[in-house]
Short mmCIF file of C-alpha atoms in Angstrom, two decimals:
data_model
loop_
_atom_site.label_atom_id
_atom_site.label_comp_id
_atom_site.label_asym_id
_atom_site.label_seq_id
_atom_site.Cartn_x
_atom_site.Cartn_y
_atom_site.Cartn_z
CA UNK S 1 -18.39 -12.88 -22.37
CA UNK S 2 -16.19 -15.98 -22.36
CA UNK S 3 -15.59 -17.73 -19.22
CA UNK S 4 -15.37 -21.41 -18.15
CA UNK S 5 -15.50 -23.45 -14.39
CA UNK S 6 -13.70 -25.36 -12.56
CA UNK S 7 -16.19 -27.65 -10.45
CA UNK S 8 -14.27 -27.42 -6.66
CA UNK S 9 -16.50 -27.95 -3.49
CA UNK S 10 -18.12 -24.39 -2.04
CA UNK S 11 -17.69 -26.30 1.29
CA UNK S 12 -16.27 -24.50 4.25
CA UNK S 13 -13.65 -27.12 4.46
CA UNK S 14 -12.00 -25.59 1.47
CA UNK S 15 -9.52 -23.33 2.09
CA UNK S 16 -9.56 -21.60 -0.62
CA UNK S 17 -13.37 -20.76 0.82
CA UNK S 18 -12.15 -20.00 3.92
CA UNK S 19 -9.41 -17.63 2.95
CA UNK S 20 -11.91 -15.95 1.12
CA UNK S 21 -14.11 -16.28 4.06
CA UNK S 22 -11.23 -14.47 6.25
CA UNK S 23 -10.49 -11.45 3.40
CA UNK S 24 -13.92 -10.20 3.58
CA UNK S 25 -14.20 -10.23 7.28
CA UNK S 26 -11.43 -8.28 7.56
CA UNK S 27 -12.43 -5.90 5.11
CA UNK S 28 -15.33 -5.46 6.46
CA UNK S 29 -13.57 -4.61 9.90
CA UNK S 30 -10.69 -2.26 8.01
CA UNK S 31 -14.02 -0.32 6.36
CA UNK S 32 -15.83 -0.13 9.24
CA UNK S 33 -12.35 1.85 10.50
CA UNK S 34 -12.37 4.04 7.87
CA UNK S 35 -15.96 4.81 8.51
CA UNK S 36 -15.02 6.07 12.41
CA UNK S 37 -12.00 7.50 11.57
CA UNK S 38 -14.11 9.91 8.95
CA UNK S 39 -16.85 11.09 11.82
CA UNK S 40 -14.60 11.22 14.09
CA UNK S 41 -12.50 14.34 11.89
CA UNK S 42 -15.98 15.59 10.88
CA UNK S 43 -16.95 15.96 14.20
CA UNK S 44 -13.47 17.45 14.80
CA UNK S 45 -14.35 20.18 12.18
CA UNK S 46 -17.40 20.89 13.84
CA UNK S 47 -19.28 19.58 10.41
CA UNK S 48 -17.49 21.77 8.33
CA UNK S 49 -14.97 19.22 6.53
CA UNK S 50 -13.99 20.01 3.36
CA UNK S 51 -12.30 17.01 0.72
CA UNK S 52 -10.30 19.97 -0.39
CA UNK S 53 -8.88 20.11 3.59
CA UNK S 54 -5.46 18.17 4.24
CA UNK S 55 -7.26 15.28 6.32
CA UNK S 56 -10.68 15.78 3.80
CA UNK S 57 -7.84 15.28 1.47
CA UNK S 58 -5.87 12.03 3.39
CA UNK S 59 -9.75 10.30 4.50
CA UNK S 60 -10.55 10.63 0.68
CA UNK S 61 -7.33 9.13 -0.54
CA UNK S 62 -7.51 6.16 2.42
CA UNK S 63 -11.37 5.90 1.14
CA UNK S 64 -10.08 4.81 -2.63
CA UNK S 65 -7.53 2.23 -0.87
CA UNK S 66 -9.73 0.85 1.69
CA UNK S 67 -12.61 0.09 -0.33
CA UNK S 68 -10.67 -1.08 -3.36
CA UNK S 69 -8.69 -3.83 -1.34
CA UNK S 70 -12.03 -4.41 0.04
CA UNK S 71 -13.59 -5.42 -3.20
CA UNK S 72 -10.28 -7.05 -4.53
CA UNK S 73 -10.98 -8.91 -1.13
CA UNK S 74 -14.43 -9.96 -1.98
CA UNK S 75 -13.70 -10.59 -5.46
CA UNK S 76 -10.48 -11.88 -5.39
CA UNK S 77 -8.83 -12.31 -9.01
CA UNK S 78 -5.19 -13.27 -10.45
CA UNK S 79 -4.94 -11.11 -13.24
CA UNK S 80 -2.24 -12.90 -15.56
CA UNK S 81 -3.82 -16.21 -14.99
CA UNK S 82 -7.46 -14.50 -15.66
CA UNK S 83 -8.84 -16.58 -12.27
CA UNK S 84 -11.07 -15.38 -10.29
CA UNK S 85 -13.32 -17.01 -7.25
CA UNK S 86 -16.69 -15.54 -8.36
CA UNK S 87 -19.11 -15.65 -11.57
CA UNK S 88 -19.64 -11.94 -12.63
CA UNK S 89 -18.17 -9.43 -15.28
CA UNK S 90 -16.99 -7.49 -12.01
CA UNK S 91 -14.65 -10.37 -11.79
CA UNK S 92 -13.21 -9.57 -14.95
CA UNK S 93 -9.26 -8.39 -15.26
CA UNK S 94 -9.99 -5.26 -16.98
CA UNK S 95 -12.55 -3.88 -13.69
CA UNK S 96 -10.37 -5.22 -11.25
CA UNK S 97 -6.94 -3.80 -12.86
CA UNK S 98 -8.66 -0.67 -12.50
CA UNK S 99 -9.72 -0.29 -9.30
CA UNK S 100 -5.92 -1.75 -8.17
CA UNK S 101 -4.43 1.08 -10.13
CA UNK S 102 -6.49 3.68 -8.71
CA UNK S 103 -6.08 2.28 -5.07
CA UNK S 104 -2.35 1.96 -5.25
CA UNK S 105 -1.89 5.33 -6.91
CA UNK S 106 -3.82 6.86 -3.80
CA UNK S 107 -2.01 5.04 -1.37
CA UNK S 108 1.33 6.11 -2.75
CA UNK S 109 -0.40 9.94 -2.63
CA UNK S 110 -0.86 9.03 1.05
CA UNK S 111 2.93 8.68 1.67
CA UNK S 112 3.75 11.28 -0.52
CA UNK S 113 1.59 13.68 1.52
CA UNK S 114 2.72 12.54 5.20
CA UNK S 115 6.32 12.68 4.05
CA UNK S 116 6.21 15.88 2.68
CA UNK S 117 4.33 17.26 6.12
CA UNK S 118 7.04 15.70 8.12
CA UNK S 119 10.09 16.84 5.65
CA UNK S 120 8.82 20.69 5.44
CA UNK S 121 8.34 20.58 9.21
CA UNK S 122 11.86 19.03 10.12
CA UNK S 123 12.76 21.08 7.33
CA UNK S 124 14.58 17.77 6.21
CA UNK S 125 15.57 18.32 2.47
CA UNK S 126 15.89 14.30 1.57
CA UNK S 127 12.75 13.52 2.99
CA UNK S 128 10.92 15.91 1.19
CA UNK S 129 12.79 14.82 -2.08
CA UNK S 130 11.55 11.48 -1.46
CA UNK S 131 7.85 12.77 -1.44
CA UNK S 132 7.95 13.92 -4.47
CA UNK S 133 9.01 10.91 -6.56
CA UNK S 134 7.12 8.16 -4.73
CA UNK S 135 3.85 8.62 -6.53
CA UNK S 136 5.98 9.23 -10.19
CA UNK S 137 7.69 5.94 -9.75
CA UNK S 138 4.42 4.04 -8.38
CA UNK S 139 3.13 5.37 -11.74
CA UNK S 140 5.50 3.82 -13.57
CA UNK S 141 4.76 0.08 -11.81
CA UNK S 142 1.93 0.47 -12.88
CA UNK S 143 2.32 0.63 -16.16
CA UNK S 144 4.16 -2.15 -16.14
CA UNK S 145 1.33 -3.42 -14.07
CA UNK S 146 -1.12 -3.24 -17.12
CA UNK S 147 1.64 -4.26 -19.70
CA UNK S 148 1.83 -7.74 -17.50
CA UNK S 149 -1.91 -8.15 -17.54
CA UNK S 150 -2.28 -7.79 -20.81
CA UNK S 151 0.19 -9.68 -22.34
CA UNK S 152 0.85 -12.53 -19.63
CA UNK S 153 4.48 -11.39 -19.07
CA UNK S 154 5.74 -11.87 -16.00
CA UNK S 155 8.48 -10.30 -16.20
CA UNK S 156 6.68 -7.10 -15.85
CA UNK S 157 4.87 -8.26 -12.86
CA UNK S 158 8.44 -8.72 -11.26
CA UNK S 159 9.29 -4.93 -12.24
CA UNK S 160 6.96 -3.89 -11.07
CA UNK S 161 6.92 -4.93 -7.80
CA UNK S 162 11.24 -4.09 -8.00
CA UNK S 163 9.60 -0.64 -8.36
CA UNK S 164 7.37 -0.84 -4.92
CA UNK S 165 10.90 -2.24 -3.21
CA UNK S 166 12.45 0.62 -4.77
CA UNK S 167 9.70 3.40 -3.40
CA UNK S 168 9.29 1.73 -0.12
CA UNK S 169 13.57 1.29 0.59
CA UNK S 170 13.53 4.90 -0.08
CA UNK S 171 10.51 5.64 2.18
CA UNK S 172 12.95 3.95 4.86
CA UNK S 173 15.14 5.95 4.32
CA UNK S 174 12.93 8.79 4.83
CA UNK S 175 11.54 7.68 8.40
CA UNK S 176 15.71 7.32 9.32
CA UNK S 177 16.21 11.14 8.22
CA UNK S 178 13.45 12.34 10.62
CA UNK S 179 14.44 9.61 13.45
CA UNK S 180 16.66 12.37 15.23
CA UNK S 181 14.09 15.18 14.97
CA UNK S 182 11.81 13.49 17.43
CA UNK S 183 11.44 12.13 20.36
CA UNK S 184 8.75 9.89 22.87
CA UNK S 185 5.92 7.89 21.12
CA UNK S 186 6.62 9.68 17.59
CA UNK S 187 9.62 8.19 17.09
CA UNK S 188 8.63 5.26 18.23
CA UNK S 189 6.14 5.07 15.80
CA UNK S 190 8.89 5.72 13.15
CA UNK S 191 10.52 2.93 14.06
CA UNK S 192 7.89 0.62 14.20
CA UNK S 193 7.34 2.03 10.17
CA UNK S 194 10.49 1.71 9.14
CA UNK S 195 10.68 -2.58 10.56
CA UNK S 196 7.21 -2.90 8.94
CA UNK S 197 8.86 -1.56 5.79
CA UNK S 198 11.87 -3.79 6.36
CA UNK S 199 9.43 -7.09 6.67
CA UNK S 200 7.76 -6.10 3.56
CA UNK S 201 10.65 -5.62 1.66
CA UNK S 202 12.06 -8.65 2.46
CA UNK S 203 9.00 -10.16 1.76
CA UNK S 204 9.30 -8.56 -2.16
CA UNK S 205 12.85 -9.41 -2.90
CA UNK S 206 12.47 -13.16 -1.19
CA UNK S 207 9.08 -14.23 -1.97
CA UNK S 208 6.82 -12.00 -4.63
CA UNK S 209 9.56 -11.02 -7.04
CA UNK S 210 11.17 -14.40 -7.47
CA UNK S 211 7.75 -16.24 -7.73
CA UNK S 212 7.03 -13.92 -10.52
CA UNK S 213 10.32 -14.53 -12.42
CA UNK S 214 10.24 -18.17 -11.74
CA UNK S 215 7.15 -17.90 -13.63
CA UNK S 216 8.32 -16.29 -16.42
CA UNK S 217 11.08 -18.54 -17.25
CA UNK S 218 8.79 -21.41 -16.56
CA UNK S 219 6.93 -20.14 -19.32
CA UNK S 220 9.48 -19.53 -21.43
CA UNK S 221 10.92 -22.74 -21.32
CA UNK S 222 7.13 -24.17 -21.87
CA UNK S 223 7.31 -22.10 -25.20
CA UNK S 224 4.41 -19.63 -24.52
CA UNK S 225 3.53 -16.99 -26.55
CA UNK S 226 2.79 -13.60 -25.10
CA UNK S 227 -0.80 -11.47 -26.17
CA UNK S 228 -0.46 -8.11 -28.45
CA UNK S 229 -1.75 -5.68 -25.77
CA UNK S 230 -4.71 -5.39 -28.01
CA UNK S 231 -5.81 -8.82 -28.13
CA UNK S 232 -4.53 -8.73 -24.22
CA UNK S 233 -7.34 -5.49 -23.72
CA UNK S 234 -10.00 -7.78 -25.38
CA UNK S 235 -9.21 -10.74 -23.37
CA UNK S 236 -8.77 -9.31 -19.61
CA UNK S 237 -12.88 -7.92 -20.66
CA UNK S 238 -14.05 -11.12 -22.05
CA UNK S 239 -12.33 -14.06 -20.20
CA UNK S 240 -12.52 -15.13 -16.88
CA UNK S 241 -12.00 -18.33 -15.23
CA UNK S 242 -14.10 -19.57 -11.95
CA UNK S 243 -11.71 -21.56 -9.76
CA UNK S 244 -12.00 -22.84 -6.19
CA UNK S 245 -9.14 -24.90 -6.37
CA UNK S 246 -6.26 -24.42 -3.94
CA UNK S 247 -3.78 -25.67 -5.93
CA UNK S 248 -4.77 -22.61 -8.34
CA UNK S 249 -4.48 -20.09 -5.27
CA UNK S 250 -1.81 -21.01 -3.42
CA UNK S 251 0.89 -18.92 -4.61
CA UNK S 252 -1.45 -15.90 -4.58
CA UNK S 253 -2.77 -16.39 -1.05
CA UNK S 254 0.46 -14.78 1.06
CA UNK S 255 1.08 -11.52 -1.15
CA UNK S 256 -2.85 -11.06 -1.01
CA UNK S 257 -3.87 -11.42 2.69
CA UNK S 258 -1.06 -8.72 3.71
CA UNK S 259 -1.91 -6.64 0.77
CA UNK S 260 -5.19 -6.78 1.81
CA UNK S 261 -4.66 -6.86 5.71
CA UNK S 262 -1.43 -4.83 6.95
CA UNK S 263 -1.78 -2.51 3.74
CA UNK S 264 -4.92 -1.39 4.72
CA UNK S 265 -4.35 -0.75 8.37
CA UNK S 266 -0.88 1.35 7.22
CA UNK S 267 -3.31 3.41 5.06
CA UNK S 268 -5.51 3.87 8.30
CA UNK S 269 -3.17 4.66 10.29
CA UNK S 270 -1.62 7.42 7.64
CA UNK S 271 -4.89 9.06 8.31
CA UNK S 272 -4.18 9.39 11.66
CA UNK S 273 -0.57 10.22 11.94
CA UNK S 274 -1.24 13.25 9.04
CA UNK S 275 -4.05 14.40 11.54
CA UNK S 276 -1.41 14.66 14.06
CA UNK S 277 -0.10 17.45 13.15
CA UNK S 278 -0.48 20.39 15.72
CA UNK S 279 0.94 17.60 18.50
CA UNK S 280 4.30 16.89 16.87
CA UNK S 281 5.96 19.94 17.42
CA UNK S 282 6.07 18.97 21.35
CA UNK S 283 7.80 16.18 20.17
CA UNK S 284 10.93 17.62 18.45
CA UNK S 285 14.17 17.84 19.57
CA UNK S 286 14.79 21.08 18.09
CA UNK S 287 18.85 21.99 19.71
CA UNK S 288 19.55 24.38 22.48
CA UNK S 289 21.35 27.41 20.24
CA UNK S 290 23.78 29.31 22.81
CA UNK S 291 24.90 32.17 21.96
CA UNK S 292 28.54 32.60 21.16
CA UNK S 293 28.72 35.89 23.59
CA UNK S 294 27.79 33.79 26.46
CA UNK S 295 30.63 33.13 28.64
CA UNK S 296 31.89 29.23 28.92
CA UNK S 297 30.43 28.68 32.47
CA UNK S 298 27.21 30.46 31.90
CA UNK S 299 26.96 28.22 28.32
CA UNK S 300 27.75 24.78 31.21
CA UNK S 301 24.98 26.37 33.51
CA UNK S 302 22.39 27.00 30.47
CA UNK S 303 22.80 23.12 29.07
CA UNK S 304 22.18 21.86 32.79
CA UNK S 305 19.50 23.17 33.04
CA UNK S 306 18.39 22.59 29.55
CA UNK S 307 18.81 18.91 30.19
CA UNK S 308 17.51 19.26 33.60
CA UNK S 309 14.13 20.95 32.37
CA UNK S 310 11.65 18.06 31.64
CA UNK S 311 9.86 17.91 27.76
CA UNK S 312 5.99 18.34 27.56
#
C-alpha cells in the first residue's frame, strides 16, 4: 500500500467535512427508503417475494444502486486524481471503480426494464427499441470509465459521460413517445421525468463534460504522460491520497451530490412506478374505434357520449 496525507483541519467548519457530513445523511435517508419500499412489496406478496419476480427483480437492481452511491457517499473518492477523504484500502480506486460500475450498470437495467414495460404495453415500437440499447451503450461508458481511471485520460472521462447524455436524450425521447398514451397523474409524472432528464443533460454538456476536457488539455499542455493500463491496474490498488482540502474537491462536489442525491431518489422511484403496473391501464387513452357501418349521426352521437362519459 502506498498512500500519502494532506494535513487539512477535520473541523466542522470545513466544508469539505460538511459536504461529506451532508452525503452520508442523505444516504442514510435514501437507504432507509429502499428498506420500506422492500417490506412494503413483501408484504404486498403476502411473504412470498421472489428476486426472480419483476419488482424482486427492480428492489434488487435499486438495492445495488442505492447502497453503492451510499458507500461512494461515505467514502467519497476522485478516481483519476486517486483522492479520497478517508484512510482505508476501501478507499482505493480499484474497490470503488467497482462498485460504480456495478451500480450504474443496474441502474441503467432499471430503465431498461420500466421502458420496456411501458413500450410493450403502449405497444410503442421506439420506446421499446430504446430499452434495449440503454444498458449496451452504458456498458460501453464504462469501459471507457475504467480506461480513464487507469490511465489518467480524461478524455475518456468526457466520453463517457457523452455516452450517459446520449442514453438519457434518448430515454427523453422515450417518455415523449408514451406522453399521448396516458393521461391524469401518469403523464404527469412523465413529464416531470422527461424536465429532470432535460436538467441533467444540460448539466452534462455545460458543466461535467467540459470540466473533464478542460482537464485534459490542461494536461496536455502541462506535458503529462498517461499510465499503461497495467501500471494504471497496479496503481488505482496501491495509491491513494487522503485530502480534506477544498480546493482539491471543489470541482467534484456538484456532479457528486446529485449523483448521489437525485440519482438515487430516480432509482427509488423506478421501483415504484414498475410496481405500478396493474393501475396504468385506467390511465390510457386508448381511441374510441367506430365502426365504419355506423351511420354518420349515430358515429356524432357515440363520440358525445364518449367524451361525455367521465375516465376512472
Amino acid at each position: 500500500m502506498e498512500w500519502r496525507a494532506r494535513p487539512v483541519s477535520l473541523a466542522w467548519s470545513n466544508p469539505v467535512i460538511r459536504w461529506w457530513g451532508l452525503l452520508s445523511l442523505v444516504s442514510a435517508a435514501n437507504i432507509a427508503v429502499w428498506f420500506a419500499l422492500y417490506r412494503q412489496f413483501h408484504e404486498q406478496a403476502n411473504g412470498s417475494l421472489s428476486n426472480t419476480s419483476g419488482i424482486g427483480l427492480m428492489l434488487l437492481l435499486c438495492a445495488a444502486y442505492v447502497f453503492g452511491c451510499a458507500f461512494r457517499s461515505v467514502l467519497p473518492r476522485a478516481d483519476v486524481q486517486r483522492i479520497c477523504l478517508v484512510d482505508t484500502w476501501l478507499s482505493s480506486v480499484v474497490v470503488g471503480r467497482t462498485v460504480a460500475t456495478v451500480a450504474e450498470v443496474c441502474f441503467a437495467a432499471q430503465w431498461a426494464i420500466v421502458l420496456y414495460q411501458l413500450g410493450t404495453m403502449t405497444g410503442a415500437e421506439t420506446t421499446v427499441t430504446i430499452a434495449w440499447i440503454i444498458v449496451p451503450l452504458i456498458v460501453i461508458a464504462e469501459c471507457f470509465s475504467w480506461y480513464a481511471v487507469l490511465t489518467t485520460h480524461y478524455l475518456c472521462n468526457a466520453i463517457e459521460n457523452s455516452i450517459w447524455a446520449v442514453v438519457f436524450f434518448l430515454v427523453g425521447i422515450a417518455l415523449c413517445r408514451l406522453l399521448p398514451e396516458f393521461h391524469g397523474p401518469v403523464r404527469w409524472a412523465f413529464i416531470v421525468a422527461i424536465v429532470g432528464i432535460a436538467a441533467f443533460l444540460a448539466f452534462l454538456m455545460t458543466v461535467d463534460v467540459p470540466m473533464y476536457l478542460n482537464r485534459w488539455r490542461a494536461n496536455l499542455a502541462a506535458g503529462g504522460t498517461l499510465l499503461h493500463p497495467l501500471e494504471g491496474l497496479r496503481d488505482v490498488s496501491r495509491r491513494w491520497v487522503v485530502t480534506h482540502d477544498i480546493a482539491e474537491w471543489r470541482e467534484e462536489i456538484a456532479w457528486m451530490s446529485l449523483y448521489f442525491s437525485m440519482a438515487v431518489w430516480s432509482s427509488l422511484a423506478l421501483c415504484v412506478g414498475y410496481s405500478l403496473e396493474d393501475q396504468l391501464p385506467r390511465y390510457r387513452t386508448e381511441p374510441v374505434i367506430v365502426s365504419t357501418s355506423v351511420t354518420p349521426a349515430a358515429q356524432r352521437t357515440a363520440t358525445i357520449e364518449t367524451a361525455a362519459t367521465p375516465r376512472n
